[in-house]
CSV table of C-alpha atoms in Angstrom, one decimal:
chain,number,residue,atom,x,y,z
O,13,MET,CA,183.7,82.7,134.8
O,14,LEU,CA,180.4,81.1,136.1
O,15,ALA,CA,177.9,83.2,138.3
O,16,PHE,CA,175.0,82.0,140.1
O,17,THR,CA,172.3,84.1,141.8
O,18,GLY,CA,169.8,82.8,144.4
O,19,CYS,CA,165.7,83.3,144.7
O,20,SER,CA,164.6,86.0,147.0
O,21,THR,CA,161.1,86.7,148.3
O,22,PRO,CA,159.9,90.1,147.3
O,23,ASP,CA,158.8,92.5,149.5
O,24,GLY,CA,154.7,92.4,151.0
O,25,ILE,CA,154.7,88.5,150.2
O,26,ASP,CA,155.1,86.0,153.0
O,27,SER,CA,156.7,82.9,152.0
O,28,ASP,CA,154.9,80.8,154.6
O,29,VAL,CA,151.6,79.2,153.2
O,30,SER,CA,151.3,77.1,156.4
O,31,SER,CA,148.4,79.6,157.4
O,32,LEU,CA,146.4,78.7,154.1
O,33,ASN,CA,145.6,75.1,155.9
O,34,SER,CA,143.4,77.3,158.5
O,35,VAL,CA,141.5,79.5,156.4
O,36,THR,CA,137.7,79.1,156.4
O,37,ALA,CA,135.1,80.3,154.4
O,38,ALA,CA,132.1,82.8,155.6
O,39,ASN,CA,129.3,85.0,154.7
O,40,PHE,CA,127.6,82.3,152.5
O,41,ASP,CA,124.7,83.7,150.4
O,42,ARG,CA,123.3,82.8,147.0
O,43,ILE,CA,121.7,84.8,144.2
O,44,PHE,CA,118.5,83.8,142.5
O,45,ASP,CA,117.6,85.3,139.3
O,46,VAL,CA,114.3,84.3,138.5
O,47,SER,CA,112.8,85.2,135.0
O,48,THR,CA,109.6,86.7,134.8
O,49,ASP,CA,108.5,85.2,131.6
O,50,ASN,CA,107.0,82.2,132.7
O,51,SER,CA,109.8,80.2,131.4
O,52,GLY,CA,110.6,79.0,135.0
O,53,LEU,CA,114.2,80.0,134.4
O,54,VAL,CA,116.4,80.6,137.6
O,55,ARG,CA,120.0,81.4,137.3
O,56,VAL,CA,121.7,80.2,140.7
O,57,THR,CA,124.7,82.0,141.4
O,58,PRO,CA,126.8,80.9,145.0
O,59,ILE,CA,128.6,83.4,146.8
O,60,GLY,CA,131.0,83.6,149.5
O,61,GLU,CA,133.9,84.6,151.2
O,62,GLY,CA,137.3,82.5,150.9
O,63,VAL,CA,134.9,79.7,149.0
O,64,SER,CA,136.9,77.4,146.7
O,65,LYS,CA,134.0,75.8,145.4
O,66,SER,CA,130.7,75.5,145.6
O,67,VAL,CA,128.2,72.1,145.2
O,68,VAL,CA,124.7,72.9,144.4
O,69,THR,CA,121.6,70.8,144.6
O,70,LEU,CA,118.7,72.4,142.6
O,71,GLY,CA,116.1,70.6,144.8
O,72,HIS,CA,114.1,69.8,141.5
O,73,GLY,CA,115.1,67.7,138.5
O,74,SER,CA,117.6,64.7,137.9
O,75,ASP,CA,120.8,67.1,137.7
O,76,GLY,CA,122.1,65.9,140.7
O,77,GLU,CA,125.2,67.9,142.4
O,78,ILE,CA,126.5,70.5,140.3
O,79,THR,CA,130.0,72.3,141.2
O,80,LEU,CA,131.0,75.5,140.4
O,81,ASN,CA,134.0,77.6,141.1
O,82,PRO,CA,133.8,81.2,142.4
O,83,GLY,CA,132.0,83.2,140.2
O,84,GLU,CA,130.2,80.3,138.4
O,85,SER,CA,126.0,79.7,138.0
O,86,THR,CA,123.9,77.7,137.0
O,87,THR,CA,120.6,77.4,135.7
O,88,HIS,CA,117.4,75.5,135.6
O,89,ASN,CA,114.0,75.2,134.7
O,90,TYR,CA,111.3,75.1,137.5
O,91,PRO,CA,107.7,74.7,137.3
O,92,GLU,CA,105.6,76.9,139.6
O,93,GLY,CA,106.0,76.0,143.1
O,94,SER,CA,108.3,76.2,146.4
O,95,TYR,CA,111.8,74.4,146.1
O,96,THR,CA,114.9,74.1,148.6
O,97,VAL,CA,117.9,74.7,146.8
O,98,THR,CA,121.0,73.3,148.9
O,99,ILE,CA,124.6,74.8,148.6
O,100,VAL,CA,128.0,73.2,150.3
O,101,SER,CA,130.4,75.7,150.3
O,102,TYR,CA,134.3,74.6,150.7
O,103,ASP,CA,137.0,76.4,151.7
O,104,LEU,CA,140.6,76.3,150.6
O,105,ALA,CA,141.2,74.1,153.5
O,106,GLY,CA,138.5,71.5,152.1
O,107,ASN,CA,136.3,72.2,155.0
O,108,SER,CA,132.4,72.4,153.8
O,109,THR,CA,129.8,74.2,155.4
O,110,THR,CA,125.9,73.4,154.1
O,111,ASN,CA,123.0,75.8,154.1
O,112,THR,CA,119.7,75.4,152.5
O,113,TYR,CA,117.8,78.3,150.7
O,114,PRO,CA,113.8,78.5,150.2
O,115,LEU,CA,113.2,79.2,146.5
O,116,GLN,CA,109.5,80.6,145.2
O,117,VAL,CA,108.7,80.6,141.6
O,118,THR,CA,105.5,81.8,140.7
O,119,TYR,CA,104.1,82.4,137.1
O,120,VAL,CA,102.6,85.2,135.8
O,121,ALA,CA,98.9,85.6,134.3
O,122,PRO,CA,99.2,85.9,130.8
O,123,THR,CA,98.3,89.0,129.1
O,124,ASP,CA,97.1,90.6,125.7
O,125,ILE,CA,95.3,87.3,124.3
O,126,SER,CA,94.6,87.8,120.5
O,127,VAL,CA,92.4,85.2,118.6
O,128,SER,CA,92.5,85.3,114.6
O,129,GLN,CA,89.3,83.6,113.4
O,130,THR,CA,88.5,82.3,109.8
O,131,PHE,CA,85.3,80.7,108.7
O,132,ALA,CA,84.7,78.4,105.8
O,133,GLY,CA,80.8,77.8,105.7
O,134,THR,CA,80.3,76.5,109.2
O,135,THR,CA,83.6,75.3,110.1
O,136,LEU,CA,85.5,77.8,112.3
O,137,THR,CA,89.8,77.8,112.4
O,138,ILE,CA,91.4,79.8,115.1
O,139,THR,CA,95.0,80.6,116.2
O,140,ALA,CA,95.9,82.7,119.2
O,141,THR,CA,98.8,84.4,121.1
O,142,ALA,CA,99.3,85.6,124.1
O,143,ASN,CA,102.1,87.0,126.3
O,144,TYR,CA,103.7,84.6,128.9
O,145,ALA,CA,101.3,81.6,127.9
O,146,ASN,CA,102.7,78.2,128.4
O,147,GLY,CA,99.6,76.7,127.3
O,148,MET,CA,95.9,77.6,125.8
O,149,LEU,CA,92.3,76.3,125.5
O,150,VAL,CA,89.6,76.6,123.8
O,151,THR,CA,85.8,76.2,124.7
O,152,TRP,CA,83.7,76.3,121.5
O,153,GLY,CA,80.3,77.1,123.3
O,154,ASP,CA,78.4,74.7,121.6
O,155,GLY,CA,78.9,71.6,123.8
O,156,GLY,CA,76.7,72.5,127.1
O,157,ALA,CA,77.6,73.5,130.6
O,158,ASN,CA,79.9,70.3,130.6
O,159,GLU,CA,81.7,71.0,127.3
O,160,VAL,CA,85.4,69.8,127.7
O,161,PRO,CA,88.0,72.4,126.7
O,162,THR,CA,90.3,71.2,123.7
O,163,VAL,CA,94.2,71.9,124.4
O,164,MET,CA,95.5,74.0,121.7
O,165,THR,CA,99.1,72.9,120.7
O,166,GLY,CA,102.2,75.6,120.8
O,167,ALA,CA,104.7,76.6,123.3
O,168,LEU,CA,105.9,79.8,125.3
O,169,GLY,CA,106.0,82.6,122.6
O,170,GLU,CA,104.6,80.8,119.8
O,171,THR,CA,101.2,81.0,118.0
O,172,PHE,CA,98.9,78.1,119.3
O,173,THR,CA,96.6,76.4,116.9
O,174,VAL,CA,93.9,73.6,117.3
O,175,PRO,CA,92.2,71.7,114.7
O,176,ALA,CA,88.8,73.3,112.9
O,177,HIS,CA,85.9,72.9,114.5
O,178,THR,CA,82.2,72.8,112.8
O,179,TYR,CA,79.1,74.3,114.3
O,180,ALA,CA,75.3,73.9,113.6
O,181,PRO,CA,74.3,77.5,112.6
O,182,GLY,CA,73.6,79.6,115.7
O,183,VAL,CA,75.1,81.9,117.7
O,184,TYR,CA,77.7,80.9,120.2
O,185,THR,CA,80.3,82.3,122.8
O,186,LEU,CA,84.2,81.1,121.9
O,187,THR,CA,86.2,81.0,125.4
O,188,VAL,CA,89.9,80.9,124.9
O,189,THR,CA,92.0,80.4,128.1
O,190,ALA,CA,95.6,81.3,128.4
O,191,LEU,CA,97.3,79.2,131.0
O,192,SER,CA,100.7,80.6,132.7
O,193,GLY,CA,101.9,77.0,133.5
O,194,GLY,CA,101.1,77.7,137.3
O,195,ALA,CA,98.0,78.7,138.7
O,196,ALA,CA,97.2,82.1,137.0
O,197,THR,CA,95.1,82.1,133.8
O,198,THR,CA,93.6,85.0,131.7
O,199,THR,CA,90.5,84.2,129.8
O,200,ALA,CA,89.1,86.2,127.0
O,201,THR,CA,85.8,85.5,125.4
O,202,TYR,CA,84.2,86.2,121.7
O,203,PRO,CA,80.7,86.0,120.2
O,204,VAL,CA,80.5,84.0,117.2
O,205,THR,CA,77.7,84.0,114.9
O,206,VAL,CA,77.7,80.7,112.7
O,207,TYR,CA,76.0,81.6,109.9
O,208,ALA,CA,73.9,78.9,107.6
O,209,PRO,CA,74.7,78.8,104.1
O,210,PHE,CA,73.1,81.6,102.4
O,211,ALA,CA,70.1,80.3,100.0
O,212,LEU,CA,66.8,80.8,99.3
O,213,PRO,CA,64.4,82.3,100.0
O,214,ILE,CA,65.9,85.6,101.3
O,215,THR,CA,63.6,87.2,103.9
O,216,TYR,CA,66.0,89.4,105.8
O,217,GLU,CA,64.5,88.2,109.2
O,218,SER,CA,67.0,85.4,110.2
O,219,PRO,CA,69.7,85.7,112.7
O,220,ILE,CA,71.7,83.1,111.0
O,221,GLN,CA,71.9,84.2,107.7
O,222,ASN,CA,74.3,86.4,106.4
O,223,TYR,CA,72.5,89.4,104.7
O,224,GLY,CA,75.8,91.3,104.2
O,225,ILE,CA,77.4,88.7,102.1
O,226,GLY,CA,78.5,90.1,98.3
O,227,GLY,CA,78.6,93.5,97.7
O,228,THR,CA,77.7,96.4,95.3
O,229,PHE,CA,79.1,97.9,92.4
O,230,GLY,CA,78.5,101.3,90.0
O,231,GLY,CA,77.8,103.4,92.9
O,232,VAL,CA,74.6,101.5,94.6
O,233,GLY,CA,73.6,101.4,98.0
O,234,VAL,CA,72.0,98.6,99.9
O,235,ALA,CA,71.1,97.9,103.7
O,236,VAL,CA,68.6,95.7,105.8
O,237,VAL,CA,66.2,98.3,107.4
O,238,ALA,CA,63.0,98.0,109.4
O,239,ASN,CA,60.1,97.8,106.9
O,240,PRO,CA,59.1,101.4,106.5
O,241,PHE,CA,55.9,100.4,104.8
O,242,PRO,CA,54.5,97.4,106.4
O,243,GLY,CA,51.0,96.8,104.9
O,244,GLY,CA,49.6,94.8,102.2
O,245,LEU,CA,51.5,92.1,100.6
O,246,ASN,CA,54.0,92.8,103.2
O,247,THR,CA,54.3,93.2,106.9
O,248,SER,CA,57.3,91.7,108.0
O,249,ALA,CA,59.6,93.5,110.2
O,250,ASN,CA,63.0,93.7,108.0
O,251,VAL,CA,63.6,94.4,104.3
O,252,TRP,CA,66.5,95.3,102.1
O,253,ARG,CA,66.5,99.3,100.9
O,254,TYR,CA,68.1,99.5,97.4
O,255,THR,CA,69.7,103.1,96.8
O,256,LYS,CA,70.9,104.2,93.4
O,257,PRO,CA,72.0,107.9,94.2
O,258,THR,CA,72.1,110.9,91.5
O,259,GLY,CA,75.1,110.0,89.3
O,260,ALA,CA,75.2,106.0,89.9
O,261,ALA,CA,76.4,104.2,87.0
O,262,PHE,CA,73.5,103.0,84.7
O,263,TRP,CA,74.8,99.5,85.0
O,264,SER,CA,75.3,99.8,88.8
O,265,GLY,CA,73.9,96.9,90.9
O,266,THR,CA,74.3,94.5,93.5
O,267,TRP,CA,76.1,90.9,93.8
O,268,THR,CA,75.5,88.1,96.1
O,269,PRO,CA,77.4,84.7,95.8
O,270,MET,CA,75.6,81.5,95.8
O,271,SER,CA,78.2,79.0,95.8
O,272,THR,CA,79.6,76.7,98.2
O,273,PRO,CA,80.4,76.6,101.3
O,274,ASN,CA,79.1,79.8,102.1
O,275,SER,CA,76.0,79.7,100.3
O,276,VAL,CA,73.7,77.2,98.3
O,277,PRO,CA,73.7,77.4,94.4
O,278,ILE,CA,70.3,78.4,92.6
O,279,ASN,CA,69.3,74.7,91.2
O,280,MET,CA,67.0,75.8,88.2
O,281,ASP,CA,65.1,72.2,88.9
O,282,ASN,CA,63.6,73.8,92.0
O,283,GLY,CA,61.5,76.2,90.0
O,284,ASN,CA,61.9,78.8,87.0
O,285,LYS,CA,60.5,81.7,88.7
O,286,ILE,CA,62.1,83.9,91.1
O,287,LYS,CA,59.6,85.7,92.8
O,288,VAL,CA,60.5,89.1,94.5
O,289,LEU,CA,58.4,91.5,96.7
O,290,VAL,CA,59.2,95.3,95.8
O,291,TYR,CA,58.3,98.5,97.0
O,292,SER,CA,58.9,101.6,94.6
O,293,THR,CA,57.4,105.1,94.2
O,294,GLU,CA,57.4,105.3,90.6
O,295,VAL,CA,55.4,103.0,87.7
O,296,GLY,CA,57.3,101.8,85.0
O,297,LYS,CA,61.1,101.8,86.0
O,298,MET,CA,62.4,98.2,85.9
O,299,LEU,CA,64.0,95.7,88.3
O,300,ASN,CA,66.7,93.2,86.9
O,301,VAL,CA,67.2,89.5,88.1
O,302,GLU,CA,70.4,88.2,86.8
O,303,LEU,CA,71.5,84.8,87.2
O,304,GLU,CA,75.3,84.2,86.5
O,305,GLN,CA,78.0,81.9,86.9
O,306,ALA,CA,76.4,78.6,85.6
O,307,ASP,CA,78.3,75.5,86.7
O,308,ASN,CA,77.6,74.2,83.2
O,309,GLY,CA,79.2,77.2,81.5
O,310,ILE,CA,75.6,78.5,79.9
O,311,PRO,CA,75.6,82.2,79.4
O,312,ASN,CA,74.5,84.9,82.3
O,313,GLN,CA,70.4,85.3,82.4
O,314,VAL,CA,68.7,88.3,82.6
O,315,LEU,CA,65.4,89.2,82.7
O,316,LYS,CA,63.9,92.8,83.9
O,317,VAL,CA,60.2,93.4,84.7
O,318,ALA,CA,58.7,96.7,85.7
O,319,SER,CA,56.8,98.1,88.7
O,320,THR,CA,53.0,98.6,88.2
O,321,VAL,CA,51.9,100.3,91.3
O,322,ALA,CA,53.5,103.1,93.1
O,323,ASN,CA,53.6,103.4,96.9
O,324,GLN,CA,52.8,100.2,97.8
O,325,TRP,CA,54.2,96.5,97.9
O,326,GLU,CA,53.5,94.2,94.7
O,327,GLU,CA,54.8,91.0,93.7
O,328,LEU,CA,57.3,90.8,90.7
O,329,VAL,CA,57.8,87.7,88.9
O,330,PHE,CA,60.5,86.5,86.9
O,331,ASP,CA,59.9,83.8,84.9
O,332,PHE,CA,62.9,81.7,83.3
O,333,GLY,CA,60.9,79.2,82.1
O,334,ALA,CA,61.4,80.4,78.6
O,335,SER,CA,65.1,81.3,78.7
O,336,GLY,CA,66.0,77.4,77.5
O,337,ILE,CA,67.7,76.7,80.8
O,338,PRO,CA,69.2,73.1,80.5
O,339,ALA,CA,67.9,70.8,83.4
O,340,GLY,CA,70.1,70.7,86.4
O,341,THR,CA,71.8,74.0,85.6
O,342,SER,CA,72.7,75.7,89.1
O,343,PHE,CA,73.9,79.4,89.1
O,344,ARG,CA,76.2,80.5,91.7
O,345,GLN,CA,76.1,84.5,91.4
O,346,LEU,CA,72.5,86.4,92.0
O,347,VAL,CA,72.8,90.0,90.9
O,348,PHE,CA,70.1,92.9,90.8
O,349,ARG,CA,70.1,96.0,88.9
O,350,TYR,CA,67.6,99.1,88.7
O,351,ASN,CA,66.6,101.4,85.9
O,352,ASP,CA,69.7,100.3,83.8
O,353,VAL,CA,68.6,102.6,81.2
O,354,THR,CA,70.2,105.8,82.8
O,355,ASP,CA,72.3,106.7,85.6
O,356,GLY,CA,71.2,107.3,89.0
O,357,LEU,CA,68.3,109.7,89.6
O,358,GLY,CA,68.3,109.3,93.6
O,359,GLU,CA,66.0,106.3,93.4
O,360,VAL,CA,65.1,104.2,96.5
O,361,ILE,CA,63.4,101.1,96.3
O,362,TYR,CA,62.5,98.2,98.8
O,363,ILE,CA,63.1,94.7,98.0
O,364,ASP,CA,62.1,91.4,100.1
O,365,ASN,CA,61.3,87.9,100.2
O,366,ILE,CA,63.3,86.8,97.4
O,367,ARG,CA,62.1,83.1,96.8
O,368,GLN,CA,62.3,80.3,94.0
O,369,SER,CA,59.0,78.6,92.7
O,370,ASN,CA,57.2,76.8,89.8
């Protein structure tokens, strides 16, 4: 037996679809989701009732017309500026409605500029970062009133770099400007002191000599201070205070690098004598001048000279002429020690005008 069943329309669904030919779209709108990170990224999402598709023209670039189904979006990176976005909405019957929407893209000023500086001699290398920066410019500060800023290399969210810059010794203002990609910018300035290579004579008076170069060992302390005893052989404004506190090791002292690029080696062809102005409160304690790290590998050279007067400036002369140092020898470290036969007893001496002569 064969049985046949017919199709029926379920309750609630009308089998007449002719009305779809007259359905129209309405309540058109658009959603612009504009990023705030200065990327210029904008998401465009057309919305509307009864829309079967939307055709979007972004108003910038060469993407042309972009067709979107209901609920879909498109994205585009805009430069800062004003744009007109055109959306053509189609209903189920194929009828279209065109609407235009203004779009304003504004970039925010970058924040939190951070600059890292590294010196090699008088050559400065910098890197820079900033939130929301699409670009950076640096003005080195040594090019006069009409100095043209240098463009740094980098991109949004990255560290910006620039080729190293060589200065003449001096004091400058470094200016770094973070660019939003639009009109907004943020500028930071940094004082830059470019030291001349550290060299004899050492006077403690020059603003472009780094008197803090080097260090101490064994517990002594040093500082550049105003001359507490101006007069006699030394009326200069500043001197070097050398303190050997109670308990400082007998072998304590200071070391100063005299090697390139930050210093100038002590070339003995320029003179076998090192002369030093010294102010001490005691007679008979010895100051050491030690020349180390010779470029030709000869041993370190040490001379000790005792103070001969108390409570006044005197010149101590360290004559290396009898030490057999080969011609052309250069030393790359200068060391001072004081009273190296015993631990510190709270001694304080003052040193100035360290120079080389014949």
